[in-house]
Amino acid sequence: KIKIVTIGGGSSYTPELMEGFIRRYQELPVGEIWLVDVDAGKEKVEIVSRLAQRMWDAAGYPVQVHVTLDRREALPGADFVTTQFRVGQLEARIKDERIPSLHGMLGQETNGAGGIFKAFRTIPVIGQIIENMRELCPDAWLINFTNPSGMITEAAIRKFGWKKTIGLCNVPGIAEMKEPENIGCRPGELVYQFAGLNHFHWHRVWDKDGNEVTEKLLEHINERNGGTPVNIYQAPFPMELLHSMKMIPCGYHRYYYNADEMLAHSMEEFRKGGTRAEQMHRVEKELFDLYRNPELKEKPEQLGKRGGAYYSDTACECISAIYNNKQKRMTVSTENRGAISCLPADSIVEVSSLISAKGAEPVAWGEMPPAERGWLQVMKAMEECVIEAAITGDYGLALEAFTLNPLIPGGKEGKKVLDELLVAHETYLPQF
Ligand code: NAD
Ligand code: G6P
Ligand code: MN
């Protein structure tokens, strides 16, 4: 039987993860699940674990859900370690989003200054987790969901040497699920190919006869059900740009392609109801009030208000594809190995891949046109600076990352935001 360890077990997404495992129980026989959290998440993880146990009991499967605040107790013999933690909890995300906003810059969880600081806080911790795994479960797979998912995965594989790491995100899956109906097709009928970085990838699509339908889908991209997660404001993409690139950008590209409109919208929201992080704080309270109810035995609908909805389908499907050696095609963060020719072979990229017992095998995309090549090389260079700065605590490198990031203007204001975030997050940044 399979042993799953989930780091950040107190996440409100855990019931969704349980639902994914319960649905797949016949093909993926889970024996025990360990939810790991820290002191600050003790109450949450206890509430979630009781709901998780009720879900397994209601399904009639003999699975035991354990809770611990000491990951060394959970890790021995783990087959899959899934990570969904948030260093500093939602309070830290509020700072990530508020501080840039107060300086007129985009305050967003994984993009701009906030995204860089989420990486600064998280990378040292993923390093410690891997150190423990090396000792306690040397054969386990690390299935990372923790944001910024691409950079955390790159740190895990390239810096901390855990080759058996796969990085996940729900964005590609949502596109595959929602887009086809816009052209009268059902999910699964079309062939998707994705390439790029996490929260910064494009895709092309073909029908079952091999005709490319990318441009047909592009016609519907600005519709409400265009395939974007609910946390992203759907500013309409400039169609001339899309017709020129002949690829479908991901929802997060709006922060770059529609930078002024996205910033204006985010500032308006900020003034009205606070940052998205503050709004999610309220949603989380609602969710935990529901989770506390001993009558609740399934994932509540309200979880759909969170942008990460459906992630468990990706996580559980990926784990099952490894366990059952499925050769299943999924979009994941993994080593490039030439799939995107303009990026280094050992860079971590988010690409369509075949998932089997040996992990993810990227499908070759090939050349990127000049504009996308330029974006990718800048964004990857920025990520590399962030990761190195997160490990060394090198201030100059952190400033280089800030300067490279297209959502942070170069000069004094950007530096001020860097300095303020360093002070605000001091407790979680021992490396600086
Ligand atoms: P959350 O704020 O509820 O955090 C989850 C739990 O992690 C909390 O209970 C917290 O106490 C715990 N935690 C913090 N530090 C820890 C540590 N060192 N060890 C163990 N646990 C620790 O977060 P959330 O909103 O549920 O999101 C969880 C994570 O998943 C975040 O990193 C978020 O960005 C990410 N996420 C990723 C995607 C994706 O597409 N990849 C989608 C949604 C969320
Ligand atoms: C998206 C992303 C995640 C992101 C999340 C934010 O869909 O793929 O990586 O963290 O949703 O959602 P939230 O509801 O917390 O703002
Ligand atoms: Mn994501």
Coordinates of C-alpha atoms and ligand atoms in Angstrom, one line a residue:
K1 CA 0.0 0.0 0.0
I2 CA 1.1 3.5 -0.8
K3 CA 2.3 6.0 1.8
I4 CA 1.5 9.7 1.0
V5 CA 3.0 12.6 3.0
T6 CA 1.6 16.0 2.4
I7 CA 3.6 19.0 3.6
G8 CA 1.3 21.9 4.3
G9 CA -1.5 19.6 5.2
G10 CA -3.5 22.4 6.7
S11 CA -4.2 23.9 3.3
S12 CA -7.8 24.4 2.5
Y13 CA -7.1 22.4 -0.7
T14 CA -6.5 19.2 1.2
P15 CA -10.1 18.0 0.9
E16 CA -9.8 18.2 -2.8
L17 CA -6.6 16.2 -2.7
M18 CA -8.5 13.6 -0.7
E19 CA -11.3 13.5 -3.2
G20 CA -8.8 12.9 -6.0
F21 CA -7.2 9.9 -4.1
I22 CA -10.7 8.5 -3.1
R23 CA -11.8 8.6 -6.7
R24 CA -8.7 6.7 -7.8
Y25 CA -8.5 4.3 -4.9
Q26 CA -9.0 1.2 -7.2
E27 CA -6.0 2.1 -9.3
L28 CA -4.0 3.9 -6.6
P29 CA -4.3 1.9 -3.4
V30 CA -3.3 4.4 -0.7
G31 CA -2.7 2.9 2.7
E32 CA -1.8 5.9 4.9
I33 CA -1.8 9.7 4.5
W34 CA 0.3 12.0 6.7
L35 CA -0.6 15.7 6.9
V36 CA 2.4 17.7 8.0
D37 CA 2.2 21.3 9.2
V38 CA 3.9 23.7 11.5
D39 CA 2.8 25.3 14.8
A40 CA 1.1 28.2 13.2
G41 CA -1.1 25.8 11.1
K42 CA -1.9 23.4 14.0
E43 CA -5.6 24.3 14.3
K44 CA -6.1 24.2 10.5
V45 CA -4.4 20.9 10.0
E46 CA -6.4 19.3 12.8
I47 CA -9.7 20.5 11.3
V48 CA -8.7 19.4 7.8
S49 CA -7.5 16.0 9.0
R50 CA -10.8 15.2 10.7
L51 CA -12.7 16.1 7.5
A52 CA -10.2 14.0 5.5
Q53 CA -10.7 11.1 7.8
R54 CA -14.5 11.5 7.5
M55 CA -14.2 11.5 3.7
W56 CA -12.3 8.2 3.7
D57 CA -14.6 6.6 6.2
A58 CA -17.7 7.7 4.1
A59 CA -16.1 6.2 1.0
G60 CA -15.6 3.0 2.9
Y61 CA -11.9 2.6 2.4
P62 CA -9.5 1.6 5.2
V63 CA -7.2 4.6 5.0
Q64 CA -5.7 6.3 8.1
V65 CA -5.1 10.0 8.1
H66 CA -2.3 11.1 10.5
V67 CA -1.3 14.5 11.6
T68 CA 2.1 15.7 12.8
L69 CA 4.0 19.0 13.3
D70 CA 7.3 17.1 12.8
R71 CA 7.9 16.1 9.2
R72 CA 10.7 13.7 10.4
E73 CA 8.0 11.6 12.0
A74 CA 5.9 11.5 8.8
L75 CA 8.6 10.9 6.1
P76 CA 10.1 7.4 6.8
G77 CA 9.1 5.1 4.0
A78 CA 7.0 7.6 2.1
D79 CA 6.4 6.8 -1.5
F80 CA 5.1 10.2 -2.6
V81 CA 5.7 13.5 -0.8
T82 CA 3.4 16.2 -2.0
T83 CA 4.2 19.8 -1.1
Q84 CA 1.5 22.6 -0.7
F85 CA 2.9 24.8 2.0
R86 CA 3.0 28.5 2.5
V87 CA 5.9 29.8 4.5
G88 CA 4.6 32.6 6.8
Q89 CA 0.9 31.6 6.0
L90 CA -1.5 33.9 4.3
E91 CA -0.2 36.9 6.4
A92 CA 3.0 36.7 4.4
R93 CA 1.1 36.7 1.1
I94 CA -0.8 39.8 2.3
K95 CA 2.6 41.6 2.7
D96 CA 3.8 40.3 -0.7
E97 CA 0.8 41.8 -2.4
R98 CA 0.3 44.9 -0.2
I99 CA 3.8 46.4 -0.2
P100 CA 4.2 46.5 -4.0
S101 CA 0.6 47.8 -4.3
L102 CA 1.4 50.7 -1.9
H103 CA 4.2 51.7 -4.4
G104 CA 1.9 51.5 -7.4
M105 CA 3.3 48.1 -8.6
L106 CA 1.4 44.9 -9.2
G107 CA 0.9 43.0 -6.0
Q108 CA 0.4 39.3 -7.1
E109 CA 1.1 36.0 -5.4
T110 CA 3.5 34.5 -8.0
N111 CA 4.3 37.5 -10.3
G112 CA 6.4 40.6 -9.7
A113 CA 8.0 41.4 -6.4
G114 CA 5.6 39.3 -4.3
G115 CA 6.3 36.2 -6.3
I116 CA 10.1 36.7 -5.9
F117 CA 9.7 37.0 -2.2
K118 CA 7.5 33.9 -2.0
A119 CA 10.4 32.1 -3.6
F120 CA 12.9 33.7 -1.2
R121 CA 11.0 32.3 1.8
T122 CA 10.2 28.9 0.3
I123 CA 13.5 27.8 -1.3
P124 CA 15.4 27.3 1.9
V125 CA 12.5 25.2 3.3
I126 CA 12.3 23.0 0.3
G127 CA 16.0 22.5 0.7
Q128 CA 15.5 21.3 4.3
I129 CA 12.7 19.0 3.3
I130 CA 14.9 17.4 0.7
E131 CA 17.7 16.9 3.2
N132 CA 15.2 15.0 5.4
M133 CA 13.9 13.0 2.5
R134 CA 17.5 11.9 1.5
E135 CA 17.8 10.4 5.0
L136 CA 14.3 9.1 5.6
C137 CA 12.7 8.2 2.2
P138 CA 15.4 8.2 -0.4
D139 CA 13.2 6.6 -3.1
A140 CA 10.2 8.9 -2.8
W141 CA 8.8 11.1 -5.5
L142 CA 8.5 14.8 -4.7
I143 CA 5.3 16.2 -6.2
N144 CA 5.5 20.0 -5.8
F145 CA 2.6 22.3 -5.9
T146 CA 4.1 25.0 -3.7
N147 CA 4.4 28.3 -5.5
P148 CA 6.1 29.7 -7.3
S149 CA 5.9 26.2 -8.6
G150 CA 8.4 26.4 -11.4
M151 CA 11.1 28.0 -9.4
I152 CA 10.6 25.7 -6.4
T153 CA 10.9 22.7 -8.8
E154 CA 14.0 24.2 -10.4
A155 CA 15.6 24.7 -6.9
A156 CA 14.6 21.1 -5.9
I157 CA 16.1 19.5 -9.0
R158 CA 19.1 21.6 -9.9
K159 CA 20.2 23.1 -6.6
F160 CA 19.2 20.4 -4.1
G161 CA 19.6 17.4 -6.5
W162 CA 16.3 15.7 -6.0
K163 CA 15.8 14.4 -9.5
K164 CA 12.6 12.6 -8.7
T165 CA 10.7 15.9 -8.5
I166 CA 7.7 17.0 -10.6
G167 CA 6.2 20.4 -10.4
L168 CA 2.5 21.0 -10.9
C169 CA 0.0 23.7 -11.6
N170 CA -3.7 23.6 -12.4
V171 CA -3.6 26.2 -15.2
P172 CA -2.9 23.8 -18.2
G173 CA -5.5 21.4 -17.0
I174 CA -8.2 24.1 -16.7
A175 CA -7.5 25.2 -20.3
E176 CA -7.9 21.6 -21.5
M177 CA -11.1 21.2 -19.5
K178 CA -12.8 24.5 -20.4
E179 CA -11.6 25.5 -23.9
P180 CA -12.9 22.7 -26.1
E181 CA -16.6 23.5 -25.5
N182 CA -16.0 26.9 -27.1
I183 CA -15.6 25.2 -30.5
G184 CA -18.2 22.5 -29.8
C185 CA -15.8 19.8 -28.7
R186 CA -15.6 17.8 -25.5
P187 CA -12.6 17.7 -23.1
G188 CA -10.2 14.9 -24.2
E189 CA -11.1 15.2 -27.9
L190 CA -8.4 17.7 -28.8
V191 CA -4.6 17.3 -28.7
Y192 CA -2.8 19.9 -26.6
Q193 CA 0.8 20.9 -26.6
F194 CA 2.1 23.3 -24.0
A195 CA 5.6 24.9 -23.6
G196 CA 7.1 27.7 -21.6
L197 CA 7.5 28.3 -17.9
N198 CA 5.1 27.9 -15.0
H199 CA 2.5 30.6 -15.2
F200 CA 4.2 31.7 -18.4
H201 CA 3.5 29.1 -21.1
W202 CA 1.7 29.0 -24.4
H203 CA -0.2 26.2 -26.1
R204 CA -1.2 24.9 -29.5
V205 CA -4.1 22.6 -30.2
W206 CA -5.1 20.1 -32.9
D207 CA -8.4 18.1 -33.5
K208 CA -8.5 14.4 -33.8
D209 CA -7.9 14.5 -37.5
G210 CA -4.7 16.5 -37.0
N211 CA -6.0 19.9 -38.1
E212 CA -4.7 22.7 -36.0
V213 CA -7.5 24.5 -34.2
T214 CA -5.4 27.0 -32.3
E215 CA -6.7 30.0 -34.2
K216 CA -10.3 28.9 -33.9
L217 CA -9.8 28.7 -30.1
L218 CA -8.1 32.1 -30.1
E219 CA -11.4 33.6 -31.3
H220 CA -13.0 32.7 -28.0
I221 CA -10.1 33.5 -25.7
N222 CA -11.7 36.7 -24.3
E223 CA -14.9 35.0 -23.3
R224 CA -15.7 34.4 -19.6
N225 CA -15.1 30.6 -19.9
G226 CA -11.9 31.1 -21.8
G227 CA -10.1 28.6 -19.7
T228 CA -8.4 30.9 -17.1
P229 CA -8.5 30.3 -13.3
V230 CA -10.8 32.4 -11.3
N231 CA -8.1 34.4 -9.5
I232 CA -7.0 36.2 -12.7
Y233 CA -9.0 39.2 -13.9
Q234 CA -9.9 38.6 -17.6
A235 CA -8.7 41.7 -19.3
P236 CA -9.2 41.1 -23.0
F237 CA -6.0 40.1 -24.8
P238 CA -5.1 42.3 -27.8
M239 CA -6.2 40.1 -30.7
E240 CA -3.7 41.4 -33.2
L241 CA -1.0 40.2 -30.8
L242 CA -2.5 36.7 -30.6
H243 CA -3.1 36.4 -34.3
S244 CA 0.6 37.3 -34.8
M245 CA 1.9 34.7 -32.3
K246 CA -0.6 32.0 -33.4
M247 CA -0.3 30.4 -29.9
I248 CA -2.7 30.6 -26.9
P249 CA -1.1 32.4 -24.0
C250 CA -1.9 31.3 -20.4
G251 CA -4.1 33.5 -18.2
Y252 CA -1.0 34.8 -16.3
H253 CA 0.3 36.4 -19.6
R254 CA -2.3 39.1 -19.0
Y255 CA 0.0 40.6 -16.4
Y256 CA 2.5 41.2 -19.2
Y257 CA 0.5 41.6 -22.4
N258 CA -2.1 43.8 -20.6
A259 CA 0.2 45.2 -18.0
D260 CA -1.5 48.6 -17.6
E261 CA -5.0 47.3 -17.5
M262 CA -4.1 44.5 -15.0
L263 CA -2.3 46.9 -12.8
A264 CA -5.2 49.4 -12.8
H265 CA -7.7 46.6 -12.0
S266 CA -5.5 45.3 -9.2
M267 CA -5.2 48.8 -7.7
E268 CA -8.9 49.3 -7.9
E269 CA -9.5 46.0 -6.1
F270 CA -6.9 46.9 -3.6
R271 CA -8.6 50.2 -2.7
K272 CA -12.0 48.6 -2.6
G273 CA -11.5 45.3 -0.7
G274 CA -7.8 44.8 -0.1
T275 CA -5.4 42.5 -1.9
R276 CA -6.5 39.2 -3.3
A277 CA -4.7 37.6 -0.4
E278 CA -6.9 39.5 2.1
Q279 CA -10.0 38.5 0.1
M280 CA -8.8 34.9 0.3
H281 CA -8.3 35.2 4.0
R282 CA -12.0 35.8 4.3
V283 CA -12.8 32.9 1.9
E284 CA -10.6 30.6 4.0
K285 CA -12.4 31.5 7.2
E286 CA -15.7 30.6 5.5
L287 CA -14.2 27.3 4.3
F288 CA -12.8 26.3 7.7
D289 CA -16.2 27.1 9.3
L290 CA -17.7 24.5 6.9
Y291 CA -14.8 22.0 7.5
R292 CA -15.4 22.1 11.2
N293 CA -18.9 20.7 10.8
P294 CA -18.8 17.0 11.8
E295 CA -21.7 16.4 9.4
L296 CA -19.6 17.5 6.4
K297 CA -18.1 14.4 4.6
E298 CA -17.2 15.8 1.2
K299 CA -15.4 18.7 -0.4
P300 CA -17.7 21.8 -0.3
E301 CA -18.6 23.8 -3.4
Q302 CA -17.1 27.0 -2.0
L303 CA -13.6 25.8 -2.6
G304 CA -14.3 26.7 -6.2
K305 CA -13.8 30.4 -5.3
R306 CA -10.1 29.6 -4.9
G307 CA -7.9 29.9 -8.0
G308 CA -6.3 26.5 -7.3
A309 CA -9.5 24.5 -7.9
Y310 CA -9.0 21.2 -9.7
Y311 CA -5.4 21.0 -8.8
S312 CA -5.9 17.6 -7.2
D313 CA -6.9 16.1 -10.5
T314 CA -3.5 17.0 -11.7
A315 CA -1.7 15.9 -8.6
C316 CA -3.5 12.5 -8.2
E317 CA -3.4 11.8 -11.9
C318 CA 0.4 12.5 -12.0
I319 CA 1.0 10.2 -9.0
S320 CA -1.2 7.5 -10.5
A321 CA 0.6 7.8 -13.9
I322 CA 4.0 7.2 -12.1
Y323 CA 2.6 4.4 -9.9
N324 CA 0.9 2.6 -12.8
N325 CA 3.5 3.5 -15.4
K326 CA 0.8 5.0 -17.6
Q327 CA 2.8 7.0 -20.2
K328 CA 0.1 9.6 -19.7
R329 CA 0.4 13.0 -21.4
M330 CA 0.3 15.8 -18.9
T331 CA 1.8 19.3 -18.6
V332 CA 4.3 19.5 -15.8
S333 CA 7.4 21.4 -14.7
T334 CA 10.4 19.2 -15.5
E335 CA 13.9 19.3 -16.9
N336 CA 13.9 20.8 -20.4
R337 CA 16.3 18.4 -22.1
G338 CA 16.0 20.2 -25.4
A339 CA 12.2 20.4 -25.5
I340 CA 12.4 24.2 -25.8
S341 CA 15.5 24.8 -27.9
C342 CA 16.2 28.4 -26.8
L343 CA 16.6 27.4 -23.1
P344 CA 19.4 25.4 -21.4
A345 CA 18.9 21.7 -21.3
D346 CA 18.9 21.6 -17.5
S347 CA 16.4 24.4 -17.0
I348 CA 13.1 23.5 -15.5
V349 CA 10.3 24.3 -17.9
E350 CA 6.5 23.6 -18.0
V351 CA 5.8 21.4 -21.0
S352 CA 3.6 18.6 -22.2
S353 CA 5.3 15.4 -21.0
L354 CA 4.8 11.7 -20.9
I355 CA 4.4 10.6 -17.2
S356 CA 5.5 7.1 -16.4
A357 CA 7.4 5.1 -13.8
K358 CA 10.6 6.9 -14.8
G359 CA 8.9 10.3 -14.3
A360 CA 8.3 13.0 -16.8
E361 CA 9.6 12.9 -20.3
P362 CA 9.2 16.2 -22.1
V363 CA 7.7 16.3 -25.6
A364 CA 9.8 18.4 -28.0
W365 CA 8.3 21.8 -28.9
G366 CA 11.3 23.1 -30.8
E367 CA 12.0 26.7 -31.8
M368 CA 10.1 29.6 -30.3
P369 CA 9.5 32.7 -32.5
P370 CA 11.7 35.7 -31.6
A371 CA 9.2 37.5 -29.3
E372 CA 8.5 34.4 -27.2
R373 CA 12.1 33.4 -27.2
G374 CA 12.9 36.9 -25.8
W375 CA 10.3 36.6 -23.0
L376 CA 11.4 33.1 -22.0
Q377 CA 15.1 34.0 -21.8
V378 CA 14.4 37.1 -19.7
M379 CA 12.0 35.2 -17.4
K380 CA 14.3 32.2 -17.0
A381 CA 17.3 34.4 -16.3
M382 CA 15.2 36.3 -13.7
E383 CA 14.2 33.0 -12.1
E384 CA 17.8 31.8 -12.0
C385 CA 18.8 35.0 -10.2
V386 CA 15.9 34.6 -7.7
I387 CA 16.9 31.0 -6.9
E388 CA 20.6 31.8 -6.5
A389 CA 19.7 34.8 -4.3
A390 CA 17.3 32.7 -2.2
I391 CA 20.1 30.3 -1.5
T392 CA 23.0 32.7 -0.9
G393 CA 21.2 35.7 0.4
D394 CA 23.1 37.9 -2.0
Y395 CA 21.5 41.3 -2.0
G396 CA 23.0 42.4 -5.3
L397 CA 21.6 39.3 -7.0
A398 CA 18.2 40.0 -5.5
L399 CA 18.4 43.5 -7.0
E400 CA 19.4 42.0 -10.4
A401 CA 16.3 39.8 -10.3
F402 CA 14.1 42.8 -9.4
T403 CA 15.7 44.8 -12.2
L404 CA 15.1 42.0 -14.7
N405 CA 11.5 41.4 -13.7
P406 CA 9.3 43.1 -16.3
L407 CA 6.7 44.0 -13.7
I408 CA 9.1 45.9 -11.5
P409 CA 10.4 49.2 -12.8
G410 CA 14.1 49.6 -12.5
G411 CA 15.5 52.4 -10.3
K412 CA 14.9 53.7 -6.8
E413 CA 11.2 52.6 -6.4
G414 CA 12.0 49.0 -7.1
K415 CA 14.9 49.0 -4.7
K416 CA 12.6 50.5 -2.0
V417 CA 10.1 47.7 -2.5
L418 CA 12.9 45.2 -2.2
D419 CA 14.2 46.8 1.0
E420 CA 10.7 47.0 2.5
L421 CA 9.9 43.4 1.7
L422 CA 13.2 42.3 3.2
V423 CA 12.3 43.9 6.5
A424 CA 8.6 42.8 6.4
H425 CA 9.6 39.2 5.9
E426 CA 12.8 39.2 8.1
T427 CA 11.7 36.2 10.3
Y428 CA 11.4 34.0 7.2
L429 CA 14.6 35.1 5.5
P430 CA 17.5 34.0 7.6
Q431 CA 19.7 33.8 4.5
F432 CA 19.6 37.6 3.9
Ligands
NAD1 P1 -2.0 28.1 3.1 O1 -1.7 29.4 3.5 O2 -3.3 27.5 3.6 O3 -0.8 27.1 3.6 C1 -0.9 25.7 3.6 C2 -0.3 25.3 4.9 O4 1.1 25.3 4.9 C3 -0.7 26.1 6.1 O5 -1.5 25.3 7.0 C4 0.7 26.5 6.7 O6 0.7 26.5 8.2 C5 1.6 25.4 6.2 N1 3.0 25.6 6.3 C6 3.7 26.8 6.3 N2 5.0 26.5 6.4 C7 5.2 25.2 6.5 C8 6.3 24.3 6.7 N3 7.5 24.8 6.8 N4 6.1 23.0 6.7 C9 4.8 22.5 6.7 N5 3.7 23.3 6.5 C10 3.9 24.6 6.5 O7 -1.9 28.0 1.6 P2 -2.9 27.6 0.4 O8 -3.6 28.8 0.0 O9 -3.7 26.4 0.7 O10 -1.8 27.2 -0.7 C11 -0.8 26.2 -0.4 C12 0.3 26.3 -1.4 O11 -0.1 25.8 -2.6 C13 0.9 27.7 -1.6 O12 2.2 27.7 -1.8 C14 0.2 28.1 -2.9 O13 0.8 29.1 -3.6 C15 0.2 26.8 -3.6 N6 -0.8 26.7 -4.7 C16 -0.3 26.3 -5.9 C17 -1.1 26.2 -7.0 C18 -0.5 25.7 -8.3 O14 -1.2 25.8 -9.3 N7 0.7 25.2 -8.3 C19 -2.5 26.5 -6.9 C20 -3.0 26.9 -5.6 C21 -2.1 27.0 -4.5
G6P2 C1 -4.1 29.7 -9.7 C2 -2.8 29.2 -9.8 C3 -2.1 29.0 -8.6 C4 -2.4 30.2 -7.7 C5 -3.8 30.2 -7.3 C6 -4.2 31.4 -6.6 O1 -5.0 29.0 -10.4 O2 -2.5 28.1 -10.7 O3 -0.7 28.7 -8.7 O4 -1.6 30.1 -6.5 O5 -4.6 29.8 -8.4 O6 -5.5 31.3 -6.1 P1 -6.1 32.2 -4.9 O7 -7.5 31.8 -4.9 O8 -5.3 31.7 -3.7 O9 -5.8 33.6 -5.3
MN3 MN -0.3 27.6 -10.6

